[in-house]
PDB file of C-alpha atoms (C1' of nucleotides) in Angstrom:
ATOM      1  CA  UNK A   1    -125.899  69.571  14.317  1.00  0.00           C
ATOM      2  CA  UNK A   2    -122.954  70.100  11.962  1.00  0.00           C
ATOM      3  CA  UNK A   3    -122.832  72.944   9.472  1.00  0.00           C
ATOM      4  CA  UNK A   4    -119.729  74.648   9.584  1.00  0.00           C
ATOM      5  CA  UNK A   5    -119.058  75.147   6.306  1.00  0.00           C
ATOM      6  CA  UNK A   6    -119.375  78.202   5.429  1.00  0.00           C
ATOM      7  CA  UNK A   7    -116.379  78.618   7.618  1.00  0.00           C
ATOM      8  CA  UNK A   8    -114.267  75.749   7.047  1.00  0.00           C
ATOM      9  CA  UNK A   9    -112.234  77.257   3.697  1.00  0.00           C
ATOM     10  CA  UNK A  10    -112.433  81.065   5.768  1.00  0.00           C
ATOM     11  CA  UNK A  11    -108.988  81.341   7.446  1.00  0.00           C
ATOM     12  CA  UNK A  12    -105.652  79.541   5.620  1.00  0.00           C
ATOM     13  CA  UNK A  13    -103.446  78.179   8.613  1.00  0.00           C
ATOM     14  CA  UNK A  14    -100.445  79.707   9.146  1.00  0.00           C
ATOM     15  CA  UNK A  15     -98.850  76.387   8.453  1.00  0.00           C
ATOM     16  CA  UNK A  16     -95.014  77.460   9.630  1.00  0.00           C
ATOM     17  CA  UNK A  17     -92.870  74.678   8.816  1.00  0.00           C
ATOM     18  CA  UNK A  18     -92.405  73.089  12.328  1.00  0.00           C
ATOM     19  CA  UNK A  19     -88.591  72.423  11.643  1.00  0.00           C
ATOM     20  CA  UNK A  20     -89.031  68.198  12.258  1.00  0.00           C
ATOM     21  CA  UNK A  21     -85.626  67.133  12.275  1.00  0.00           C
ATOM     22  CA  UNK A  22     -86.166  62.889  10.914  1.00  0.00           C
ATOM     23  CA  UNK A  23     -87.052  61.090  14.173  1.00  0.00           C
ATOM     24  CA  UNK A  24     -83.948  58.249  12.794  1.00  0.00           C
ATOM     25  CA  UNK A  25     -82.157  57.015   9.311  1.00  0.00           C
ATOM     26  CA  UNK A  26     -83.573  55.038   6.544  1.00  0.00           C
ATOM     27  CA  UNK A  27     -83.488  50.832   7.916  1.00  0.00           C
ATOM     28  CA  UNK A  28     -81.088  49.808   5.774  1.00  0.00           C
ATOM     29  CA  UNK A  29     -78.455  52.039   6.431  1.00  0.00           C
ATOM     30  CA  UNK A  30     -78.078  50.749   9.113  1.00  0.00           C
ATOM     31  CA  UNK A  31     -78.960  49.048  12.299  1.00  0.00           C
ATOM     32  CA  UNK A  32     -81.023  51.687  15.032  1.00  0.00           C
ATOM     33  CA  UNK A  33     -80.072  52.232  17.784  1.00  0.00           C
ATOM     34  CA  UNK A  34     -82.402  51.289  20.751  1.00  0.00           C
ATOM     35  CA  UNK A  35     -83.800  55.832  21.156  1.00  0.00           C
ATOM     36  CA  UNK A  36     -84.096  56.288  17.460  1.00  0.00           C
ATOM     37  CA  UNK A  37     -85.944  52.858  17.731  1.00  0.00           C
ATOM     38  CA  UNK A  38     -87.657  54.484  20.675  1.00  0.00           C
ATOM     39  CA  UNK A  39     -88.650  57.193  18.845  1.00  0.00           C
ATOM     40  CA  UNK A  40     -89.811  56.096  15.712  1.00  0.00           C
ATOM     41  CA  UNK A  41     -91.964  53.103  16.935  1.00  0.00           C
ATOM     42  CA  UNK A  42     -93.433  55.851  18.606  1.00  0.00           C
ATOM     43  CA  UNK A  43     -94.961  57.520  15.042  1.00  0.00           C
ATOM     44  CA  UNK A  44     -95.334  53.577  13.385  1.00  0.00           C
ATOM     45  CA  UNK A  45     -97.677  52.296  16.619  1.00  0.00           C
ATOM     46  CA  UNK A  46     -99.579  55.148  15.987  1.00  0.00           C
ATOM     47  CA  UNK A  47    -100.766  53.848  13.291  1.00  0.00           C
ATOM     48  CA  UNK A  48    -101.431  50.129  14.262  1.00  0.00           C
ATOM     49  CA  UNK A  49    -105.189  51.051  15.225  1.00  0.00           C
ATOM     50  CA  UNK A  50    -107.785  49.888  12.617  1.00  0.00           C
ATOM     51  CA  UNK A  51    -109.526  53.170  14.288  1.00  0.00           C
ATOM     52  CA  UNK A  52    -107.346  55.146  14.404  1.00  0.00           C
ATOM     53  CA  UNK A  53    -105.525  54.575  10.533  1.00  0.00           C
ATOM     54  CA  UNK A  54    -109.194  55.643   8.953  1.00  0.00           C
ATOM     55  CA  UNK A  55    -108.995  58.902  11.775  1.00  0.00           C
ATOM     56  CA  UNK A  56    -105.742  59.920   9.619  1.00  0.00           C
ATOM     57  CA  UNK A  57    -106.456  58.998   6.902  1.00  0.00           C
ATOM     58  CA  UNK A  58    -110.205  60.928   7.397  1.00  0.00           C
ATOM     59  CA  UNK A  59    -108.140  63.735   7.958  1.00  0.00           C
ATOM     60  CA  UNK A  60    -105.901  63.350   5.211  1.00  0.00           C
ATOM     61  CA  UNK A  61    -108.140  63.190   2.443  1.00  0.00           C
ATOM     62  CA  UNK A  62    -110.112  66.015   3.710  1.00  0.00           C
ATOM     63  CA  UNK A  63    -110.276  69.353   1.663  1.00  0.00           C
ATOM     64  CA  UNK A  64    -106.929  71.012   2.224  1.00  0.00           C
ATOM     65  CA  UNK A  65    -105.816  68.243   4.592  1.00  0.00           C
ATOM     66  CA  UNK A  66    -107.773  69.594   7.932  1.00  0.00           C
ATOM     67  CA  UNK A  67    -111.193  68.316   8.480  1.00  0.00           C
ATOM     68  CA  UNK A  68    -113.262  69.468  11.779  1.00  0.00           C
ATOM     69  CA  UNK A  69    -113.628  66.158  14.258  1.00  0.00           C
ATOM     70  CA  UNK A  70    -118.259  65.642  13.562  1.00  0.00           C
ATOM     71  CA  UNK A  71    -116.335  65.389   9.572  1.00  0.00           C
ATOM     72  CA  UNK A  72    -114.594  62.203  10.387  1.00  0.00           C
ATOM     73  CA  UNK A  73    -116.516  61.124  13.236  1.00  0.00           C
ATOM     74  CA  UNK A  74    -117.628  58.158  11.664  1.00  0.00           C
ATOM     75  CA  UNK A  75    -115.782  55.296  12.260  1.00  0.00           C
ATOM     76  CA  UNK A  76    -117.925  53.045  14.375  1.00  0.00           C
ATOM     77  CA  UNK A  77    -116.979  53.764  17.663  1.00  0.00           C
ATOM     78  CA  UNK A  78    -118.203  55.958  20.618  1.00  0.00           C
ATOM     79  CA  UNK A  79    -117.249  60.089  20.185  1.00  0.00           C
ATOM     80  CA  UNK A  80    -114.725  59.643  23.879  1.00  0.00           C
ATOM     81  CA  UNK A  81    -112.994  56.934  22.302  1.00  0.00           C
ATOM     82  CA  UNK A  82    -113.274  59.549  18.837  1.00  0.00           C
ATOM     83  CA  UNK A  83    -111.697  62.108  20.621  1.00  0.00           C
ATOM     84  CA  UNK A  84    -109.048  59.069  22.855  1.00  0.00           C
ATOM     85  CA  UNK A  85    -107.525  58.490  19.248  1.00  0.00           C
ATOM     86  CA  UNK A  86    -106.925  62.126  17.751  1.00  0.00           C
ATOM     87  CA  UNK A  87    -105.880  62.884  21.039  1.00  0.00           C
ATOM     88  CA  UNK A  88    -103.585  59.914  20.638  1.00  0.00           C
ATOM     89  CA  UNK A  89    -102.206  60.568  16.944  1.00  0.00           C
ATOM     90  CA  UNK A  90    -101.292  64.843  18.489  1.00  0.00           C
ATOM     91  CA  UNK A  91     -99.417  63.154  21.216  1.00  0.00           C
ATOM     92  CA  UNK A  92     -97.444  60.779  18.509  1.00  0.00           C
ATOM     93  CA  UNK A  93     -97.163  64.116  16.892  1.00  0.00           C
ATOM     94  CA  UNK A  94     -99.107  63.146  13.457  1.00  0.00           C
ATOM     95  CA  UNK A  95    -102.003  65.802  14.171  1.00  0.00           C
ATOM     96  CA  UNK A  96    -102.127  68.892  15.172  1.00  0.00           C
ATOM     97  CA  UNK A  97    -105.396  70.627  16.662  1.00  0.00           C
ATOM     98  CA  UNK A  98    -106.837  74.687  16.320  1.00  0.00           C
ATOM     99  CA  UNK A  99    -109.984  75.065  17.375  1.00  0.00           C
ATOM    100  CA  UNK A 100    -112.349  77.712  15.824  1.00  0.00           C
ATOM    101  CA  UNK A 101    -115.701  78.188  17.233  1.00  0.00           C
ATOM    102  CA  UNK A 102    -118.210  76.034  18.941  1.00  0.00           C
ATOM    103  CA  UNK A 103    -116.044  73.082  16.440  1.00  0.00           C
ATOM    104  CA  UNK A 104    -112.102  71.744  16.651  1.00  0.00           C
ATOM    105  CA  UNK A 105    -110.446  70.997  13.392  1.00  0.00           C
ATOM    106  CA  UNK A 106    -108.067  68.172  12.930  1.00  0.00           C
ATOM    107  CA  UNK A 107    -104.680  68.598   9.987  1.00  0.00           C
ATOM    108  CA  UNK A 108    -101.993  65.938   9.546  1.00  0.00           C
ATOM    109  CA  UNK A 109     -98.353  67.076   9.485  1.00  0.00           C
ATOM    110  CA  UNK A 110     -97.416  67.046   6.189  1.00  0.00           C
ATOM    111  CA  UNK A 111     -92.733  66.217   7.442  1.00  0.00           C
ATOM    112  CA  UNK A 112     -93.392  63.987  10.147  1.00  0.00           C
ATOM    113  CA  UNK A 113     -95.534  62.270   7.197  1.00  0.00           C
ATOM    114  CA  UNK A 114     -92.719  62.807   4.796  1.00  0.00           C
ATOM    115  CA  UNK A 115     -90.415  61.529   6.912  1.00  0.00           C
ATOM    116  CA  UNK A 116     -91.360  58.041   8.278  1.00  0.00           C
ATOM    117  CA  UNK A 117     -92.565  57.132   4.577  1.00  0.00           C
ATOM    118  CA  UNK A 118     -89.087  58.402   3.855  1.00  0.00           C
ATOM    119  CA  UNK A 119     -87.602  55.935   6.542  1.00  0.00           C
ATOM    120  CA  UNK A 120     -89.614  53.638   4.701  1.00  0.00           C
ATOM    121  CA  UNK A 121     -89.561  54.216   1.145  1.00  0.00           C
ATOM    122  CA  UNK A 122     -85.575  54.565   1.119  1.00  0.00           C
ATOM    123  CA  UNK A 123     -85.569  51.632   3.059  1.00  0.00           C
ATOM    124  CA  UNK A 124     -87.298  49.828  -0.385  1.00  0.00           C
ATOM    125  CA  UNK A 125     -85.487  51.059  -2.686  1.00  0.00           C
ATOM    126  CA  UNK A 126     -81.964  49.567  -0.818  1.00  0.00           C
TER     127      UNK A 126
ATOM    128  CA  UNK B   1     -70.772  29.810  18.404  1.00  0.00           C
ATOM    129  CA  UNK B   2     -71.956  31.852  15.847  1.00  0.00           C
ATOM    130  CA  UNK B   3     -68.857  31.301  13.020  1.00  0.00           C
ATOM    131  CA  UNK B   4     -72.396  30.797   9.916  1.00  0.00           C
ATOM    132  CA  UNK B   5     -70.285  33.743   7.971  1.00  0.00           C
ATOM    133  CA  UNK B   6     -68.889  31.244   5.268  1.00  0.00           C
ATOM    134  CA  UNK B   7     -71.681  29.713   4.105  1.00  0.00           C
ATOM    135  CA  UNK B   8     -73.293  33.073   4.439  1.00  0.00           C
ATOM    136  CA  UNK B   9     -72.612  34.084   0.175  1.00  0.00           C
ATOM    137  CA  UNK B  10     -73.001  30.581  -0.753  1.00  0.00           C
ATOM    138  CA  UNK B  11     -76.464  30.072  -2.591  1.00  0.00           C
ATOM    139  CA  UNK B  12     -78.203  33.920  -3.424  1.00  0.00           C
ATOM    140  CA  UNK B  13     -82.355  33.408  -2.505  1.00  0.00           C
ATOM    141  CA  UNK B  14     -84.581  32.434  -5.297  1.00  0.00           C
ATOM    142  CA  UNK B  15     -86.271  35.338  -4.482  1.00  0.00           C
ATOM    143  CA  UNK B  16     -89.285  34.918  -6.529  1.00  0.00           C
ATOM    144  CA  UNK B  17     -91.712  38.348  -6.680  1.00  0.00           C
ATOM    145  CA  UNK B  18     -94.445  37.346  -4.496  1.00  0.00           C
ATOM    146  CA  UNK B  19     -96.851  39.324  -6.072  1.00  0.00           C
ATOM    147  CA  UNK B  20     -98.138  41.975  -3.600  1.00  0.00           C
ATOM    148  CA  UNK B  21    -101.346  43.418  -4.160  1.00  0.00           C
ATOM    149  CA  UNK B  22    -101.126  46.834  -2.129  1.00  0.00           C
ATOM    150  CA  UNK B  23    -102.804  46.937   1.078  1.00  0.00           C
ATOM    151  CA  UNK B  24    -104.598  49.807   0.568  1.00  0.00           C
ATOM    152  CA  UNK B  25    -104.322  53.254  -1.595  1.00  0.00           C
ATOM    153  CA  UNK B  26    -102.303  56.838  -0.049  1.00  0.00           C
ATOM    154  CA  UNK B  27    -103.564  57.937   3.312  1.00  0.00           C
ATOM    155  CA  UNK B  28    -104.915  60.640   1.257  1.00  0.00           C
ATOM    156  CA  UNK B  29    -107.033  59.626  -2.396  1.00  0.00           C
ATOM    157  CA  UNK B  30    -109.573  58.637   0.740  1.00  0.00           C
ATOM    158  CA  UNK B  31    -110.762  57.910   3.946  1.00  0.00           C
ATOM    159  CA  UNK B  32    -109.696  53.982   4.566  1.00  0.00           C
ATOM    160  CA  UNK B  33    -112.582  51.620   4.542  1.00  0.00           C
ATOM    161  CA  UNK B  34    -112.767  49.473   8.205  1.00  0.00           C
ATOM    162  CA  UNK B  35    -110.857  46.952   5.927  1.00  0.00           C
ATOM    163  CA  UNK B  36    -108.301  48.761   3.989  1.00  0.00           C
ATOM    164  CA  UNK B  37    -107.355  49.940   7.554  1.00  0.00           C
ATOM    165  CA  UNK B  38    -107.302  46.271   9.423  1.00  0.00           C
ATOM    166  CA  UNK B  39    -105.428  45.231   6.781  1.00  0.00           C
ATOM    167  CA  UNK B  40    -103.069  48.228   6.948  1.00  0.00           C
ATOM    168  CA  UNK B  41    -102.843  48.714  10.744  1.00  0.00           C
ATOM    169  CA  UNK B  42    -101.331  45.251  11.090  1.00  0.00           C
ATOM    170  CA  UNK B  43     -98.059  46.585   9.125  1.00  0.00           C
ATOM    171  CA  UNK B  44     -97.637  49.122  10.615  1.00  0.00           C
ATOM    172  CA  UNK B  45     -98.641  47.623  14.377  1.00  0.00           C
ATOM    173  CA  UNK B  46     -95.595  45.279  13.867  1.00  0.00           C
ATOM    174  CA  UNK B  47     -93.101  48.153  13.066  1.00  0.00           C
ATOM    175  CA  UNK B  48     -94.805  49.759  16.136  1.00  0.00           C
ATOM    176  CA  UNK B  49     -92.418  48.151  19.155  1.00  0.00           C
ATOM    177  CA  UNK B  50     -88.998  49.282  19.537  1.00  0.00           C
ATOM    178  CA  UNK B  51     -87.285  45.590  19.775  1.00  0.00           C
ATOM    179  CA  UNK B  52     -89.252  44.630  17.011  1.00  0.00           C
ATOM    180  CA  UNK B  53     -87.839  47.896  14.881  1.00  0.00           C
ATOM    181  CA  UNK B  54     -84.445  47.181  15.650  1.00  0.00           C
ATOM    182  CA  UNK B  55     -84.770  43.806  14.016  1.00  0.00           C
ATOM    183  CA  UNK B  56     -85.375  44.821  11.427  1.00  0.00           C
ATOM    184  CA  UNK B  57     -83.998  47.440  10.842  1.00  0.00           C
ATOM    185  CA  UNK B  58     -80.835  45.197  11.290  1.00  0.00           C
ATOM    186  CA  UNK B  59     -81.967  42.410   9.021  1.00  0.00           C
ATOM    187  CA  UNK B  60     -82.765  45.256   6.896  1.00  0.00           C
ATOM    188  CA  UNK B  61     -79.530  46.648   7.336  1.00  0.00           C
ATOM    189  CA  UNK B  62     -76.943  43.436   6.450  1.00  0.00           C
ATOM    190  CA  UNK B  63     -76.666  42.475   4.171  1.00  0.00           C
ATOM    191  CA  UNK B  64     -78.218  41.061   0.949  1.00  0.00           C
ATOM    192  CA  UNK B  65     -81.519  42.410   3.404  1.00  0.00           C
ATOM    193  CA  UNK B  66     -80.775  38.815   4.861  1.00  0.00           C
ATOM    194  CA  UNK B  67     -79.520  38.246   8.504  1.00  0.00           C
ATOM    195  CA  UNK B  68     -79.148  34.629  10.573  1.00  0.00           C
ATOM    196  CA  UNK B  69     -80.650  35.611  13.811  1.00  0.00           C
ATOM    197  CA  UNK B  70     -77.918  35.388  16.056  1.00  0.00           C
ATOM    198  CA  UNK B  71     -76.124  37.525  14.335  1.00  0.00           C
ATOM    199  CA  UNK B  72     -78.793  40.238  14.998  1.00  0.00           C
ATOM    200  CA  UNK B  73     -80.497  39.353  18.845  1.00  0.00           C
ATOM    201  CA  UNK B  74     -78.310  41.660  20.586  1.00  0.00           C
ATOM    202  CA  UNK B  75     -80.884  43.955  21.396  1.00  0.00           C
ATOM    203  CA  UNK B  76     -80.998  44.045  25.381  1.00  0.00           C
ATOM    204  CA  UNK B  77     -84.082  40.655  25.303  1.00  0.00           C
ATOM    205  CA  UNK B  78     -84.199  37.407  25.603  1.00  0.00           C
ATOM    206  CA  UNK B  79     -83.599  34.507  23.203  1.00  0.00           C
ATOM    207  CA  UNK B  80     -87.639  33.616  23.593  1.00  0.00           C
ATOM    208  CA  UNK B  81     -88.765  37.476  22.958  1.00  0.00           C
ATOM    209  CA  UNK B  82     -86.152  38.059  20.645  1.00  0.00           C
ATOM    210  CA  UNK B  83     -87.730  34.146  18.743  1.00  0.00           C
ATOM    211  CA  UNK B  84     -91.361  36.208  19.285  1.00  0.00           C
ATOM    212  CA  UNK B  85     -91.137  39.654  17.632  1.00  0.00           C
ATOM    213  CA  UNK B  86     -89.455  37.973  14.256  1.00  0.00           C
ATOM    214  CA  UNK B  87     -92.284  35.588  14.861  1.00  0.00           C
ATOM    215  CA  UNK B  88     -94.460  39.084  14.783  1.00  0.00           C
ATOM    216  CA  UNK B  89     -93.185  40.676  12.339  1.00  0.00           C
ATOM    217  CA  UNK B  90     -93.190  36.807   9.669  1.00  0.00           C
ATOM    218  CA  UNK B  91     -96.766  37.474  11.414  1.00  0.00           C
ATOM    219  CA  UNK B  92     -97.165  41.017   9.168  1.00  0.00           C
ATOM    220  CA  UNK B  93     -95.732  39.920   6.267  1.00  0.00           C
ATOM    221  CA  UNK B  94     -92.577  42.055   6.726  1.00  0.00           C
ATOM    222  CA  UNK B  95     -90.058  39.115   6.594  1.00  0.00           C
ATOM    223  CA  UNK B  96     -89.370  35.946   5.955  1.00  0.00           C
ATOM    224  CA  UNK B  97     -86.860  33.097   6.544  1.00  0.00           C
ATOM    225  CA  UNK B  98     -84.753  29.721   5.757  1.00  0.00           C
ATOM    226  CA  UNK B  99     -83.108  27.356   7.427  1.00  0.00           C
ATOM    227  CA  UNK B 100     -80.029  26.383   6.212  1.00  0.00           C
ATOM    228  CA  UNK B 101     -78.162  24.081   8.717  1.00  0.00           C
ATOM    229  CA  UNK B 102     -77.987  25.288  11.793  1.00  0.00           C
ATOM    230  CA  UNK B 103     -79.228  28.526  11.494  1.00  0.00           C
ATOM    231  CA  UNK B 104     -82.271  30.816   9.975  1.00  0.00           C
ATOM    232  CA  UNK B 105     -82.240  33.224   7.639  1.00  0.00           C
ATOM    233  CA  UNK B 106     -84.604  36.049   7.964  1.00  0.00           C
ATOM    234  CA  UNK B 107     -84.789  38.396   4.560  1.00  0.00           C
ATOM    235  CA  UNK B 108     -87.280  41.796   4.333  1.00  0.00           C
ATOM    236  CA  UNK B 109     -89.906  41.646   1.715  1.00  0.00           C
ATOM    237  CA  UNK B 110     -89.040  45.042  -0.182  1.00  0.00           C
ATOM    238  CA  UNK B 111     -92.197  44.971  -2.199  1.00  0.00           C
ATOM    239  CA  UNK B 112     -94.370  45.101   0.691  1.00  0.00           C
ATOM    240  CA  UNK B 113     -92.200  47.576   2.439  1.00  0.00           C
ATOM    241  CA  UNK B 114     -92.288  50.000  -1.066  1.00  0.00           C
ATOM    242  CA  UNK B 115     -96.434  49.486  -0.763  1.00  0.00           C
ATOM    243  CA  UNK B 116     -95.524  50.880   3.124  1.00  0.00           C
ATOM    244  CA  UNK B 117     -94.089  54.043   2.507  1.00  0.00           C
ATOM    245  CA  UNK B 118     -96.130  54.274  -0.710  1.00  0.00           C
ATOM    246  CA  UNK B 119     -99.279  55.043   1.887  1.00  0.00           C
ATOM    247  CA  UNK B 120     -97.336  58.078   3.715  1.00  0.00           C
ATOM    248  CA  UNK B 121     -95.008  59.966   0.637  1.00  0.00           C
ATOM    249  CA  UNK B 122     -98.085  59.746  -1.866  1.00  0.00           C
ATOM    250  CA  UNK B 123     -99.533  60.798   1.300  1.00  0.00           C
ATOM    251  CA  UNK B 124     -96.765  63.652   1.592  1.00  0.00           C
ATOM    252  CA  UNK B 125     -97.384  65.057  -1.310  1.00  0.00           C
ATOM    253  CA  UNK B 126    -100.012  65.860  -2.193  1.00  0.00           C
TER     254      UNK B 126
ATOM    255  C1'  DT C   1     -75.787   7.480  20.169  1.00  0.00           C
ATOM    256  C1'  DG C   2     -74.945  11.028  22.504  1.00  0.00           C
ATOM    257  C1'  DT C   3     -74.197  16.032  22.853  1.00  0.00           C
ATOM    258  C1'  DC C   4     -73.820  20.651  21.965  1.00  0.00           C
ATOM    259  C1'  DA C   5     -75.297  25.495  19.407  1.00  0.00           C
ATOM    260  C1'  DA C   6     -79.373  27.124  17.778  1.00  0.00           C
ATOM    261  C1'  DC C   7     -84.175  28.818  17.518  1.00  0.00           C
ATOM    262  C1'  DA C   8     -89.117  27.625  18.920  1.00  0.00           C
ATOM    263  C1'  DT C   9     -93.100  26.613  21.734  1.00  0.00           C
ATOM    264  C1'  DA C  10     -95.772  26.778  26.029  1.00  0.00           C
ATOM    265  C1'  DG C  11     -96.718  28.498  30.278  1.00  0.00           C
ATOM    266  C1'  DA C  12     -97.203  32.199  33.540  1.00  0.00           C
ATOM    267  C1'  DC C  13     -97.321  37.132  34.944  1.00  0.00           C
ATOM    268  C1'  DG C  14     -97.551  42.461  35.115  1.00  0.00           C
ATOM    269  C1'  DT C  15     -98.302  46.451  31.910  1.00  0.00           C
ATOM    270  C1'  DT C  16    -100.321  48.725  28.265  1.00  0.00           C
ATOM    271  C1'  DC C  17    -104.503  49.167  25.384  1.00  0.00           C
ATOM    272  C1'  DG C  18    -108.969  49.877  23.513  1.00  0.00           C
ATOM    273  C1'  DT C  19    -113.345  50.468  24.269  1.00  0.00           C
ATOM    274  C1'  DC C  20    -117.290  52.226  26.383  1.00  0.00           C
ATOM    275  C1'  DG C  21    -120.840  55.566  30.131  1.00  0.00           C
ATOM    276  C1'  DA C  22    -121.196  58.858  32.520  1.00  0.00           C
ATOM    277  C1'  DT C  23    -120.044  63.861  33.539  1.00  0.00           C
ATOM    278  C1'  DA C  24    -117.645  68.227  32.170  1.00  0.00           C
ATOM    279  C1'  DA C  25    -115.611  72.283  29.584  1.00  0.00           C
ATOM    280  C1'  DA C  26    -116.097  75.017  26.075  1.00  0.00           C
ATOM    281  C1'  DT C  27    -118.797  78.163  22.542  1.00  0.00           C
ATOM    282  C1'  DG C  28    -122.576  80.494  20.571  1.00  0.00           C
ATOM    283  C1'  DA C  29    -127.590  81.030  20.372  1.00  0.00           C
ATOM    284  C1'  DG C  30    -131.513  82.876  22.330  1.00  0.00           C
TER     285       DG C  30
ATOM    286  C1'  DC D   1    -128.409  83.535  32.659  1.00  0.00           C
ATOM    287  C1'  DT D   2    -130.118  79.230  30.332  1.00  0.00           C
ATOM    288  C1'  DC D   3    -130.165  75.667  27.367  1.00  0.00           C
ATOM    289  C1'  DA D   4    -128.699  73.026  23.116  1.00  0.00           C
ATOM    290  C1'  DT D   5    -123.576  71.221  20.745  1.00  0.00           C
ATOM    291  C1'  DT D   6    -119.563  70.185  20.427  1.00  0.00           C
ATOM    292  C1'  DT D   7    -115.317  67.999  22.355  1.00  0.00           C
ATOM    293  C1'  DA D   8    -112.603  66.525  26.269  1.00  0.00           C
ATOM    294  C1'  DT D   9    -112.005  64.088  31.021  1.00  0.00           C
ATOM    295  C1'  DC D  10    -112.565  60.399  33.526  1.00  0.00           C
ATOM    296  C1'  DG D  11    -113.072  56.005  35.432  1.00  0.00           C
ATOM    297  C1'  DA D  12    -113.440  51.176  34.987  1.00  0.00           C
ATOM    298  C1'  DC D  13    -113.466  46.915  33.183  1.00  0.00           C
ATOM    299  C1'  DG D  14    -111.821  43.148  29.333  1.00  0.00           C
ATOM    300  C1'  DA D  15    -108.872  41.661  25.753  1.00  0.00           C
ATOM    301  C1'  DA D  16    -104.036  41.468  23.971  1.00  0.00           C
ATOM    302  C1'  DC D  17     -99.644  43.070  24.408  1.00  0.00           C
ATOM    303  C1'  DG D  18     -94.323  42.313  26.054  1.00  0.00           C
ATOM    304  C1'  DT D  19     -91.713  39.754  28.962  1.00  0.00           C
ATOM    305  C1'  DC D  20     -89.569  36.026  31.488  1.00  0.00           C
ATOM    306  C1'  DT D  21     -88.115  30.826  32.746  1.00  0.00           C
ATOM    307  C1'  DA D  22     -88.799  25.825  31.270  1.00  0.00           C
ATOM    308  C1'  DT D  23     -88.556  22.593  27.706  1.00  0.00           C
ATOM    309  C1'  DG D  24     -89.036  21.579  22.944  1.00  0.00           C
ATOM    310  C1'  DT D  25     -87.297  20.567  18.747  1.00  0.00           C
ATOM    311  C1'  DT D  26     -83.987  20.178  14.377  1.00  0.00           C
ATOM    312  C1'  DG D  27     -79.138  20.083  12.706  1.00  0.00           C
ATOM    313  C1'  DA D  28     -74.202  18.990  12.876  1.00  0.00           C
ATOM    314  C1'  DC D  29     -70.667  16.736  14.084  1.00  0.00           C
ATOM    315  C1'  DA D  30     -67.711  13.118  16.630  1.00  0.00           C
TER     316       DA D  30
END
DNA sequence: TGTCAACATAGACGTTCGTCGATAAATGAG
DNA sequence: CTCATTTATCGACGAACGTCTATGTTGACA
């Protein structure tokens, strides 16, 4: 079974700022170039699948912004599919992972998330 | 050619508030349900293609948040492909369109954009 | 009416995607 | 070492996607 909660808070992650450079300017500032659009679209695309969005939300809403895979796997697809989607989110830079014993914990990258939000909200506020 | 600028500011659009209900709570509030994820992912998916993101940014950064198709078609794909992507953005609720004589103008839906931004930034601020 | 320009639609084609079952890899327990 | 548990990888399959060319539709104007 899945009984890791005893160690879930045992070690806080270092959380060193990953120096995220913004993918692109706000969408209303000027038309995006091809390369800017390529980078930004990859992030939006990662959230553009219902299963991935549920997984991401499950991690983000979990305590300390991190969760064991076994805590969030109940989204109606098989275990390999869950693993596949978590890999995609990681490749997009939205999640990072760390192994702790038997379990693997996924954690949100807050800076990247803030960047994506600013790209949209600054656009809406114009 | 494309010489609509004379009438571009001639008539301001009504801009009646479309009463947008939020697609879902912030991603950190709680794990999204299946239906919430379905709705929200459809919006992110619409921005998950580089060409569509460039088109959307071109409209959003244009004066008054609206643009004629002929003003934004220079993204390296054919005219039918541009039309196809604009239709997708419209179906996702991110753009609306209106014909004015020969030209068709696309306009951003600011409320929807603000909602998407809040879903992300509130998540980042947690 | 006929013609031109702007934009949309239809159909086809190759690629990418999401999903699965089977299997491998890593770790801890005994 | 052996076994059970957790997660990742592999390979396959059908569906969805992005793109194109060809054609249709709409409105302006002579």
